[in-house]
GROMACS .gro file of C-alpha atoms in nm:
model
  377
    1UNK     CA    1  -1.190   3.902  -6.414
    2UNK     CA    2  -0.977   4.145  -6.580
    3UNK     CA    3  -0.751   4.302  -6.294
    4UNK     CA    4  -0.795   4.712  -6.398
    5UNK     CA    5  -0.893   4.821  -6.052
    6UNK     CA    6  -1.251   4.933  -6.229
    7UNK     CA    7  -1.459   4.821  -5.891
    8UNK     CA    8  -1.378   5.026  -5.610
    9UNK     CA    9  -1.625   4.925  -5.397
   10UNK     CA   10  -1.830   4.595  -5.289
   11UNK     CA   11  -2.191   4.484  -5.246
   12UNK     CA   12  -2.266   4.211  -5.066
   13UNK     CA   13  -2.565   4.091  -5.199
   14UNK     CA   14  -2.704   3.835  -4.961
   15UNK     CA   15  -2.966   3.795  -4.629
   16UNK     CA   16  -2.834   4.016  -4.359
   17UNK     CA   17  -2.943   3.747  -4.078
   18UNK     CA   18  -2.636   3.542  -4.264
   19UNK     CA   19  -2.407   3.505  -4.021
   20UNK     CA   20  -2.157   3.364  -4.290
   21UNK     CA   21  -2.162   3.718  -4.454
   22UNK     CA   22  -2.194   3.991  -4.202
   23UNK     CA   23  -1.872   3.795  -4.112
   24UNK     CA   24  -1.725   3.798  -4.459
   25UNK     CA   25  -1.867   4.168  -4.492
   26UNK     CA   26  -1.669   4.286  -4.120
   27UNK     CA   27  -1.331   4.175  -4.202
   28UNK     CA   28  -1.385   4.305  -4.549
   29UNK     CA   29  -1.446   4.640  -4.360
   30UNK     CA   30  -1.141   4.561  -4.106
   31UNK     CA   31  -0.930   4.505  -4.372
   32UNK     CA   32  -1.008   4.765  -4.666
   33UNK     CA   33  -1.124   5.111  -4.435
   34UNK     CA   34  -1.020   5.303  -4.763
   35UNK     CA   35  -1.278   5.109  -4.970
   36UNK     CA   36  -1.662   5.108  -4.963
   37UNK     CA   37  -1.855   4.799  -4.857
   38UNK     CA   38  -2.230   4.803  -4.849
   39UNK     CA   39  -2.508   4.583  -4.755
   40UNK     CA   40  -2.810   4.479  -4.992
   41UNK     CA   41  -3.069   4.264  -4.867
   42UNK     CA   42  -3.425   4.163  -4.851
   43UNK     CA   43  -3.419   3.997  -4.497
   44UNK     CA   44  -3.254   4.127  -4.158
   45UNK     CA   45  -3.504   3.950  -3.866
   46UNK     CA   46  -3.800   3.764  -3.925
   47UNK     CA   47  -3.870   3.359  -3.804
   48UNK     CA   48  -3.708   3.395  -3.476
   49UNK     CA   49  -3.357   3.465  -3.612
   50UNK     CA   50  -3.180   3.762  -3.390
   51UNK     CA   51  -3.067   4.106  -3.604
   52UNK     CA   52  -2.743   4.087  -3.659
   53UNK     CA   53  -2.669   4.430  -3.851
   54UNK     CA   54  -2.656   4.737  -3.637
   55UNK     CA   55  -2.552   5.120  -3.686
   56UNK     CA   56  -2.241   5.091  -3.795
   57UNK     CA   57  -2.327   4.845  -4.102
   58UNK     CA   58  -2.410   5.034  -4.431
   59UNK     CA   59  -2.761   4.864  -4.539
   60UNK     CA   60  -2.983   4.952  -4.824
   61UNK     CA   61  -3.277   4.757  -4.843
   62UNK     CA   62  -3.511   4.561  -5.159
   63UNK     CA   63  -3.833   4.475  -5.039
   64UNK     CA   64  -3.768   4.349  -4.731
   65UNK     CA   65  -3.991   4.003  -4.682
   66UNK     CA   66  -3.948   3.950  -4.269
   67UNK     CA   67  -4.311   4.059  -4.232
   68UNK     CA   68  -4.449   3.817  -4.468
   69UNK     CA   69  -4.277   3.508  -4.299
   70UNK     CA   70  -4.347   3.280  -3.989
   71UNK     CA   71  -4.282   3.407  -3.673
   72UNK     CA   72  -4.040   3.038  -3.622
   73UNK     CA   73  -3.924   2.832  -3.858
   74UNK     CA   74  -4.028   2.500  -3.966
   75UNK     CA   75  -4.064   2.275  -4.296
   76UNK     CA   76  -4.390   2.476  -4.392
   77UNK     CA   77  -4.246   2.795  -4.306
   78UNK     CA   78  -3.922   2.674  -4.499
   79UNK     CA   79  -4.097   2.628  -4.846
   80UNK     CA   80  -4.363   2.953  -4.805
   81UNK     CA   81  -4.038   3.180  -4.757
   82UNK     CA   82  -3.925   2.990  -5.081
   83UNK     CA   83  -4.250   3.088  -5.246
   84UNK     CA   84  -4.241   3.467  -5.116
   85UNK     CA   85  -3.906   3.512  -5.262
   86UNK     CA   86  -4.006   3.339  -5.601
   87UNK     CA   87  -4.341   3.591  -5.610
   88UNK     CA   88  -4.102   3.920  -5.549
   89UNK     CA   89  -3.804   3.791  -5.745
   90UNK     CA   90  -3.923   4.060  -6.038
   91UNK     CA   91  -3.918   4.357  -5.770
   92UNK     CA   92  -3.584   4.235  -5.604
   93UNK     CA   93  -3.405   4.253  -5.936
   94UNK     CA   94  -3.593   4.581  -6.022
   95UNK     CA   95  -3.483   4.755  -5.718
   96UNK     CA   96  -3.105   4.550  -5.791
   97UNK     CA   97  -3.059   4.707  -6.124
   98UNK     CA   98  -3.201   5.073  -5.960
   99UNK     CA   99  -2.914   5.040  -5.696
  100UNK     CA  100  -2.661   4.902  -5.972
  101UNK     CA  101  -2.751   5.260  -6.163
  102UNK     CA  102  -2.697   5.476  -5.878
  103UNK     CA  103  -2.398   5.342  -5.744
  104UNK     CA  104  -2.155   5.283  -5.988
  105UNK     CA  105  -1.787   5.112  -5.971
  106UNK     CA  106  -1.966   4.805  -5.772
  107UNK     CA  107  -1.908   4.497  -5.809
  108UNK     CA  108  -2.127   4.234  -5.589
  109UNK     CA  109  -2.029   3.963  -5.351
  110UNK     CA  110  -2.351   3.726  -5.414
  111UNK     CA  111  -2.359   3.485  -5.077
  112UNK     CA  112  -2.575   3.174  -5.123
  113UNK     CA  113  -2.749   2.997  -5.485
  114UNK     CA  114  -3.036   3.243  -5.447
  115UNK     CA  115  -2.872   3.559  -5.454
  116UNK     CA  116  -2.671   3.447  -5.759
  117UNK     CA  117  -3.003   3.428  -5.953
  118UNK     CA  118  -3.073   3.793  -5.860
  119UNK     CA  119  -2.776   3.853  -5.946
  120UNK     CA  120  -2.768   3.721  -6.297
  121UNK     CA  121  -3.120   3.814  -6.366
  122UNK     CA  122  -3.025   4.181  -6.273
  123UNK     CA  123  -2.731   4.196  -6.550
  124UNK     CA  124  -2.457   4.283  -6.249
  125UNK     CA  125  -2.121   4.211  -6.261
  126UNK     CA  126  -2.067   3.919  -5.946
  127UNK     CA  127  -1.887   3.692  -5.764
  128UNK     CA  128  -2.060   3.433  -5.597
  129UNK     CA  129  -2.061   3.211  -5.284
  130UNK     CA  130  -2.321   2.926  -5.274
  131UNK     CA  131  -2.414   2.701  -4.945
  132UNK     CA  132  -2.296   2.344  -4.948
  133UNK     CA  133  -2.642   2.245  -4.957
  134UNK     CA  134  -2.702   2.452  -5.264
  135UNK     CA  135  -2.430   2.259  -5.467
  136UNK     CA  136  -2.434   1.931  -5.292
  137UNK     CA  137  -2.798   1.901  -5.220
  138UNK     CA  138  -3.068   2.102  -5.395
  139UNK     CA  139  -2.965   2.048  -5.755
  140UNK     CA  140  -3.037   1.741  -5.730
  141UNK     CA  141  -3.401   1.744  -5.547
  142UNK     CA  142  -3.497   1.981  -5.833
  143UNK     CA  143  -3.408   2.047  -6.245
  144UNK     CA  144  -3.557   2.374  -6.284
  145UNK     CA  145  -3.340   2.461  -5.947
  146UNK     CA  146  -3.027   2.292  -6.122
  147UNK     CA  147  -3.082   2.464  -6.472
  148UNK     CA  148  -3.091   2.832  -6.288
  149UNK     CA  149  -2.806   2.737  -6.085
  150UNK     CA  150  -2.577   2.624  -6.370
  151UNK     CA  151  -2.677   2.962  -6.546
  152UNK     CA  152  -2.608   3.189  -6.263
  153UNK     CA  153  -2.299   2.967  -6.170
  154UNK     CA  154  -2.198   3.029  -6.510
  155UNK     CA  155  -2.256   3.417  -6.545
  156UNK     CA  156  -2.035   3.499  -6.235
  157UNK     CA  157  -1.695   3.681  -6.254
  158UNK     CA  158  -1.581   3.399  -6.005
  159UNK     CA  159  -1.748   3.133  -5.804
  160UNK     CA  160  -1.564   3.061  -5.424
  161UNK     CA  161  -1.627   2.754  -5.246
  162UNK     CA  162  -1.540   2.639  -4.892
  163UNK     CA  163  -1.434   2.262  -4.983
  164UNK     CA  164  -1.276   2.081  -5.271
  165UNK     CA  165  -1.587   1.876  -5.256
  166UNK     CA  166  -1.795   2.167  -5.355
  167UNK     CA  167  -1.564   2.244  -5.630
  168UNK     CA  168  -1.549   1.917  -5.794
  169UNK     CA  169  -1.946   1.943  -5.779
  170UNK     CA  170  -1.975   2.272  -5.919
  171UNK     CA  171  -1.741   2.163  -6.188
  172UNK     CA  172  -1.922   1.851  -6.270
  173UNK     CA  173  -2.253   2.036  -6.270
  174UNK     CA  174  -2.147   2.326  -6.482
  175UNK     CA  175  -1.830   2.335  -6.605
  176UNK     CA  176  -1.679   2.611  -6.394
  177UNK     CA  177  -1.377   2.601  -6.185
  178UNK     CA  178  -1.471   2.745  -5.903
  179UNK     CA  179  -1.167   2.845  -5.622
  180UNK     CA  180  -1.108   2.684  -5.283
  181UNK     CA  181  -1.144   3.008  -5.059
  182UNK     CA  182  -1.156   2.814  -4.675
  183UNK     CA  183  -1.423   2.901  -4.398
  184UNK     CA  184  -1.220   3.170  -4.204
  185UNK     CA  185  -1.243   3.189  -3.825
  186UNK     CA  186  -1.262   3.456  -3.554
  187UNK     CA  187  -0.909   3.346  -3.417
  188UNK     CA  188  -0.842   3.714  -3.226
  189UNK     CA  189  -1.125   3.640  -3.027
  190UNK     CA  190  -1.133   3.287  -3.002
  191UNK     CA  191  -0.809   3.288  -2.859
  192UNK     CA  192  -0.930   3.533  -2.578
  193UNK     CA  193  -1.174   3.202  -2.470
  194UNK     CA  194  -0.876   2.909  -2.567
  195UNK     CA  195  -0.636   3.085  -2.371
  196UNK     CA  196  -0.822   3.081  -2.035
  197UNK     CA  197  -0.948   2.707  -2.082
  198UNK     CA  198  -0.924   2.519  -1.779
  199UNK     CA  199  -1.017   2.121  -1.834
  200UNK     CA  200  -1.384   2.127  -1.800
  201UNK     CA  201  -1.432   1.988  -1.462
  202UNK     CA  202  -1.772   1.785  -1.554
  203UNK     CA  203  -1.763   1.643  -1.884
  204UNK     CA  204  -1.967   1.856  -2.147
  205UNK     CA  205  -2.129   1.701  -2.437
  206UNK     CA  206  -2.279   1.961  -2.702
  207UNK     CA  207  -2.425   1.954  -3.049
  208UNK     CA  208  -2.363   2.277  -3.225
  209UNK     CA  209  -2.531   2.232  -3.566
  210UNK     CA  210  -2.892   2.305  -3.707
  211UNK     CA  211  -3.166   2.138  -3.493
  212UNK     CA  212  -3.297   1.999  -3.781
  213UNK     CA  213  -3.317   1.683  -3.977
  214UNK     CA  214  -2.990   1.723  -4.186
  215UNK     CA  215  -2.759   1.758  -3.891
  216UNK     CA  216  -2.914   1.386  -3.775
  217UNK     CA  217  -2.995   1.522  -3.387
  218UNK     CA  218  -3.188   1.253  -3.297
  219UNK     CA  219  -2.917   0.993  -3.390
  220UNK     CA  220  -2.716   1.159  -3.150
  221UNK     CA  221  -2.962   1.146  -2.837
  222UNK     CA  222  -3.094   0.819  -2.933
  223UNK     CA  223  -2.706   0.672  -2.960
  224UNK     CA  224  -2.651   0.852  -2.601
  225UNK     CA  225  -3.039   0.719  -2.499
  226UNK     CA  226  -2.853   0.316  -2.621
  227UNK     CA  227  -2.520   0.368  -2.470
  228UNK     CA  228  -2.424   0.135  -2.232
  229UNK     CA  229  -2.154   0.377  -2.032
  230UNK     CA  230  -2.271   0.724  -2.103
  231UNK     CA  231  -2.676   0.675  -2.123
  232UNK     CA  232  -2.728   0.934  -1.815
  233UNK     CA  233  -2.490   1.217  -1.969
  234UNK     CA  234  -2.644   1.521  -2.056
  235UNK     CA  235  -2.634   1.686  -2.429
  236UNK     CA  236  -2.642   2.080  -2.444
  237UNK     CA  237  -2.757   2.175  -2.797
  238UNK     CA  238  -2.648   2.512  -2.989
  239UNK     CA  239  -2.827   2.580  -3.282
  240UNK     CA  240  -2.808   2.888  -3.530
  241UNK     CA  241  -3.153   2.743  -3.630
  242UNK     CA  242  -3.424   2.507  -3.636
  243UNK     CA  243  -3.736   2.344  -3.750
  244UNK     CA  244  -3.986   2.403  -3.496
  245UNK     CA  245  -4.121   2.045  -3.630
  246UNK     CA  246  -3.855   1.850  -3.582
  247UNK     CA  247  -3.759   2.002  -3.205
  248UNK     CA  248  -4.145   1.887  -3.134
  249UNK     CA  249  -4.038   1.511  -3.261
  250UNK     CA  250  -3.682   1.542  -3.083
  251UNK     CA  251  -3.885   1.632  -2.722
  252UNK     CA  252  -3.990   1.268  -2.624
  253UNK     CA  253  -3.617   1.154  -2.676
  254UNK     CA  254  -3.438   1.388  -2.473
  255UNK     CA  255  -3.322   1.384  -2.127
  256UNK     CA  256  -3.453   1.603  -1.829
  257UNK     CA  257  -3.095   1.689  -1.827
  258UNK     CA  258  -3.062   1.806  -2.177
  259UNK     CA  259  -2.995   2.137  -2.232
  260UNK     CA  260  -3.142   2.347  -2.529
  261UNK     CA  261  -2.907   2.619  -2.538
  262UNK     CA  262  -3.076   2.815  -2.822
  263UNK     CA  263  -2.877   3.037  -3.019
  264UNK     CA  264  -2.602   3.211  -2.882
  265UNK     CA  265  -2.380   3.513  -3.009
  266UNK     CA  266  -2.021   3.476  -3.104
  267UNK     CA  267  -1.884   3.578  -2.723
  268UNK     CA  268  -2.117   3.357  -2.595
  269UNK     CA  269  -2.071   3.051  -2.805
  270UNK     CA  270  -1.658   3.041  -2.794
  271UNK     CA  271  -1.746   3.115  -2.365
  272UNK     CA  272  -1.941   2.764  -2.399
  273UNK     CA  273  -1.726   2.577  -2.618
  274UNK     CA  274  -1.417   2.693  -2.405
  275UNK     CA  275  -1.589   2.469  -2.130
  276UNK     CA  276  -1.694   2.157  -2.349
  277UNK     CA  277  -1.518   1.874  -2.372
  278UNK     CA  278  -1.651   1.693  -2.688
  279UNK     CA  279  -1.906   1.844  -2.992
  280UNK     CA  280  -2.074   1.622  -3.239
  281UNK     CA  281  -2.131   1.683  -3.554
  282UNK     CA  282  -2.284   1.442  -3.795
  283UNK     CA  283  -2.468   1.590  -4.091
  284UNK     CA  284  -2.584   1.352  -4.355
  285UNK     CA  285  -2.378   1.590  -4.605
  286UNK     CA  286  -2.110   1.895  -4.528
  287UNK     CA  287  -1.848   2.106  -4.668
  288UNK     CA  288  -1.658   2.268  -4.501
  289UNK     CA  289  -1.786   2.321  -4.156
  290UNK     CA  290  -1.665   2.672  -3.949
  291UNK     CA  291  -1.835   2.497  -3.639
  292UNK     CA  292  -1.629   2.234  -3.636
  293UNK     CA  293  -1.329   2.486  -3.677
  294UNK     CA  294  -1.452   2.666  -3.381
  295UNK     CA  295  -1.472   2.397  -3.157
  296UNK     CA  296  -1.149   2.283  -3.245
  297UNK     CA  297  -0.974   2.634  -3.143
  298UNK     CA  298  -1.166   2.664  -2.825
  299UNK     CA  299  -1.033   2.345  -2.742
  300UNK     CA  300  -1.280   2.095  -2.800
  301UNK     CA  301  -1.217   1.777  -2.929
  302UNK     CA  302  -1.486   1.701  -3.211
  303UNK     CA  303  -1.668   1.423  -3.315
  304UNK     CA  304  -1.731   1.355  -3.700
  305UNK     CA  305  -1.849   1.162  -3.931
  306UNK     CA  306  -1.585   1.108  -4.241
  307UNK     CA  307  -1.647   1.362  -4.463
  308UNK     CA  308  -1.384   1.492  -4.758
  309UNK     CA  309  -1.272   1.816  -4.601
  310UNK     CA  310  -1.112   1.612  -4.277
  311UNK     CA  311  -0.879   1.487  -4.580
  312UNK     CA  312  -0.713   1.863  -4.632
  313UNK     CA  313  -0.712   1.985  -4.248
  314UNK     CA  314  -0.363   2.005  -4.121
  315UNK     CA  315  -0.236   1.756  -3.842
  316UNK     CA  316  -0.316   1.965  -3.574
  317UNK     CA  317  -0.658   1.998  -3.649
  318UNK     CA  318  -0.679   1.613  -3.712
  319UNK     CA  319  -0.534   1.508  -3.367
  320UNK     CA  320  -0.843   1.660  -3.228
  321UNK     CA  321  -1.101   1.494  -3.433
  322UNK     CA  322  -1.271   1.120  -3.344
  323UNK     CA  323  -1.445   0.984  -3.682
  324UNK     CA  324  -1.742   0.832  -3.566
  325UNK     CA  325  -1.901   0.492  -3.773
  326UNK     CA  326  -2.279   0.546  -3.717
  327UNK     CA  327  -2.290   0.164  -3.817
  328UNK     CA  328  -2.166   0.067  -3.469
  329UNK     CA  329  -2.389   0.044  -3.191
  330UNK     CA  330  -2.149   0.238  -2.910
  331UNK     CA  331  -2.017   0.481  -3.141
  332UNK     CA  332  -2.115   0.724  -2.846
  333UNK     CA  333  -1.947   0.545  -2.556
  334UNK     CA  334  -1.654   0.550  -2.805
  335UNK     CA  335  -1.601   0.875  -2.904
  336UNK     CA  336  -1.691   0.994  -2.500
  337UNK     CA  337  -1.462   0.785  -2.423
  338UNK     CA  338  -1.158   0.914  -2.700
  339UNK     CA  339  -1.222   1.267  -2.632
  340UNK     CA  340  -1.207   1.222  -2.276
  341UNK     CA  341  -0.819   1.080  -2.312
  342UNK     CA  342  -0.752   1.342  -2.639
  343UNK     CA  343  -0.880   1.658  -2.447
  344UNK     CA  344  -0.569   1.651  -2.203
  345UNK     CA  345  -0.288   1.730  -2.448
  346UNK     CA  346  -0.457   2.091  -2.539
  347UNK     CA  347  -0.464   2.225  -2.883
  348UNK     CA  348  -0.128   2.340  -3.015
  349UNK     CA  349  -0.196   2.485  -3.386
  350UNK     CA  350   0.038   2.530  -3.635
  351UNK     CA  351   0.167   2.910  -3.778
  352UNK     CA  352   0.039   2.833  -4.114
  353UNK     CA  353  -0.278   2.664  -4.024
  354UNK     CA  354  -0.332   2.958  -3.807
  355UNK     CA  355  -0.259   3.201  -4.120
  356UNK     CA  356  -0.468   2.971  -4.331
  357UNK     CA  357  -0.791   2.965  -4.100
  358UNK     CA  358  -0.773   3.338  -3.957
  359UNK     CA  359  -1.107   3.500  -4.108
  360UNK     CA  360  -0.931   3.807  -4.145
  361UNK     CA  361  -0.724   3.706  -4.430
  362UNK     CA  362  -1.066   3.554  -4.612
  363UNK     CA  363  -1.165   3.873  -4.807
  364UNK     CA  364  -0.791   3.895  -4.940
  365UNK     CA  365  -0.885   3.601  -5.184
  366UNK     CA  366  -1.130   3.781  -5.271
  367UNK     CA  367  -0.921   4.113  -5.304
  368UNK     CA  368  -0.728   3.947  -5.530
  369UNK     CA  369  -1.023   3.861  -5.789
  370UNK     CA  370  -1.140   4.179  -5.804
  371UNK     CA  371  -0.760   4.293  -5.871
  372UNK     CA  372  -0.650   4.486  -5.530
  373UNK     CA  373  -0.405   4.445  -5.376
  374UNK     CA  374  -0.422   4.188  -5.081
  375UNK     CA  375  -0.315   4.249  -4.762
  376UNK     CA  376  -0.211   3.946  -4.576
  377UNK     CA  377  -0.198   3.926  -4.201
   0.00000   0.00000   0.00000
């Protein structure tokens, strides 16, 4: 992108139940009050997922699809929202281009694959932000998916990634070097939580990822069911979302002491993890995972399965991480057992790596593609 200052303002093209955005779209506004930033969107509620925009959030709306969808989600509600956005596609980039025309000087932040199709089809200048799963996962399930996707990766002024694994995928899937912008945190308010952390006085066992197949749930309650030590410890499960399918197959496993938690806000969540002593998270495929960041900085000591981005984390971060082989049959009892003995040195991060992970500072990587000025914290 040429640096001439031409965009004053940003779009953020994208669903506004993402939490990944309004976050990205927040610290913009935190950052940048001189400069406009604006909301387009075709979904705010809809399939159980709570509104996350409110007054003070600058929306203008496509057709807006909630009232077409499922009132939960599941696999069948999954691929009919796929088909609804497919059928209005032509009226989404209709009412994109209208928007484009009567608000000139924009230039579009596109967050996940889908809206970078909109955003190619409408002809707008954009820089894009696909999903792991949209790079790692769906190209590959699916060529007319891949052939769109290497177009629109293609047509953007930039393409930002979370992980280097993302990057090296894009690249090998379309030729474009896309740059390593990391996952930012909330570390002001995390900190409020981290700070108070006592050690929890019960041990705490959550899972904080999707209740849904990818993020291998059962595994984790049948390893806990198997465990020879820890078979009568509780699990309490966070989710930003489910399957209502799965959860049904998930029920006859679980525990009378399990705990579904539900979806929590962002007070609420760092509140729980500040009084957890170990999270799992095994996906069959990630990124660069902010929950796992999260949990870190509220103290938790994490449990993962070996994935690229624990390569780049700084020390810190690693000292509170247990990789867990799924391959051995008391991989729980192990990692219990590990985070019980790691959780009573508490986390000490580094200055840089909390420069390098503050969410604040995200949007100045992307201040500096669109040619401002950045403003680093």
């Amino acid at each position: 992108m040429n640096n001439d200052n031409r965009y004053d303002n940003v779009t953020f093209l994208c669903g506004a139940r993402d939490f990944h955005a309004l976050d990205w779209y927040r610290s913009a506004k935190k950052l940048y009050p001189e400069k406009k930033f604006t909301i387009l969107t075709d979904l705010i509620e809809g399939e159980g997922y709570r509104k996350l925009i409110d007054k003070n959030d600058i929306v203008y709306r496509l057709f807006i699809i909630d009232s077409l969808l499922f009132k939960s989600q599941s696999k069948i509600g999954h691929r009919w929202r796929n088909l609804i956005k497919l059928l209005v596609m032509p009226i989404q980039v209709y009412k994109i281009r209208k928007y484009n025309r009567n608000h000139p000087n924009q230039v579009y932040h596109a967050h996940s694959m889908y809206y970078l199709f909109l955003a190619m089809m409408a002809k707008i200048p954009f820089i894009g932000t696909p999903q792991g799963s949209d790079i790692l996962i769906k190209p590959y399930k699916s060529k007319l998916y891949k052939y769109y996707s290497v177009k629109s990766l293609r047509k953007g002024l930039a393409i930002t990634v979370d992980s280097q694994k993302m990057q090296k995928q894009i690249k090998e899937l379309s030729g474009v070097d896309a740059k390593v912008v990391q996952n930012g945190i909330a570390i002001d308010e995390i900190v409020k939580y981290s700070l108070k952390r006592n050690q929890p006085s019960n041990l705490q066992v959550a899972s904080i990822r999707g209740l849904t197949g990818l993020y291998r749930i059962k595994e984790i309650v049948d390893a806990r069911n198997n465990s020879r030590i820890y078979n009568g410890l509780n699990i309490n499960f966070i989710y930003p979302f489910k399957d209502d399918d799965y959860c049904n197959s998930l029920e006859k496993s679980l525990s009378v002491n399990d705990n579904i938690v539900g979806r929590l806000d962002k007070d609420e969540m760092y509140q729980f993890l500040s009084e957890t002593t170990l999270v799992l998270s095994i996906p069959k495929s990630d990124s660069s995972p902010r929950s796992v960041y999260e949990a870190i900085f509220c103290g938790c000591i994490v449990g993962i399965t070996k994935e690229e981005y624990y390569d780049s984390l700084p020390e810190c971060m690693k000292k509170r991480i247990v990789i867990i082989d799924l391959s051995e049959d008391d991989w729980f009892d192990n990692v219990v057992i590990k985070a019980i003995q790691l959780e009573k040195v508490p986390f000490q991060p580094s200055l840089e790596t909390i420069k390098e992970y503050n969410q604040a500072n995200c949007f100045n990587h992307i201040a500096i593609i669109i040619g401002w000025d950045p403003r680093w914290k």
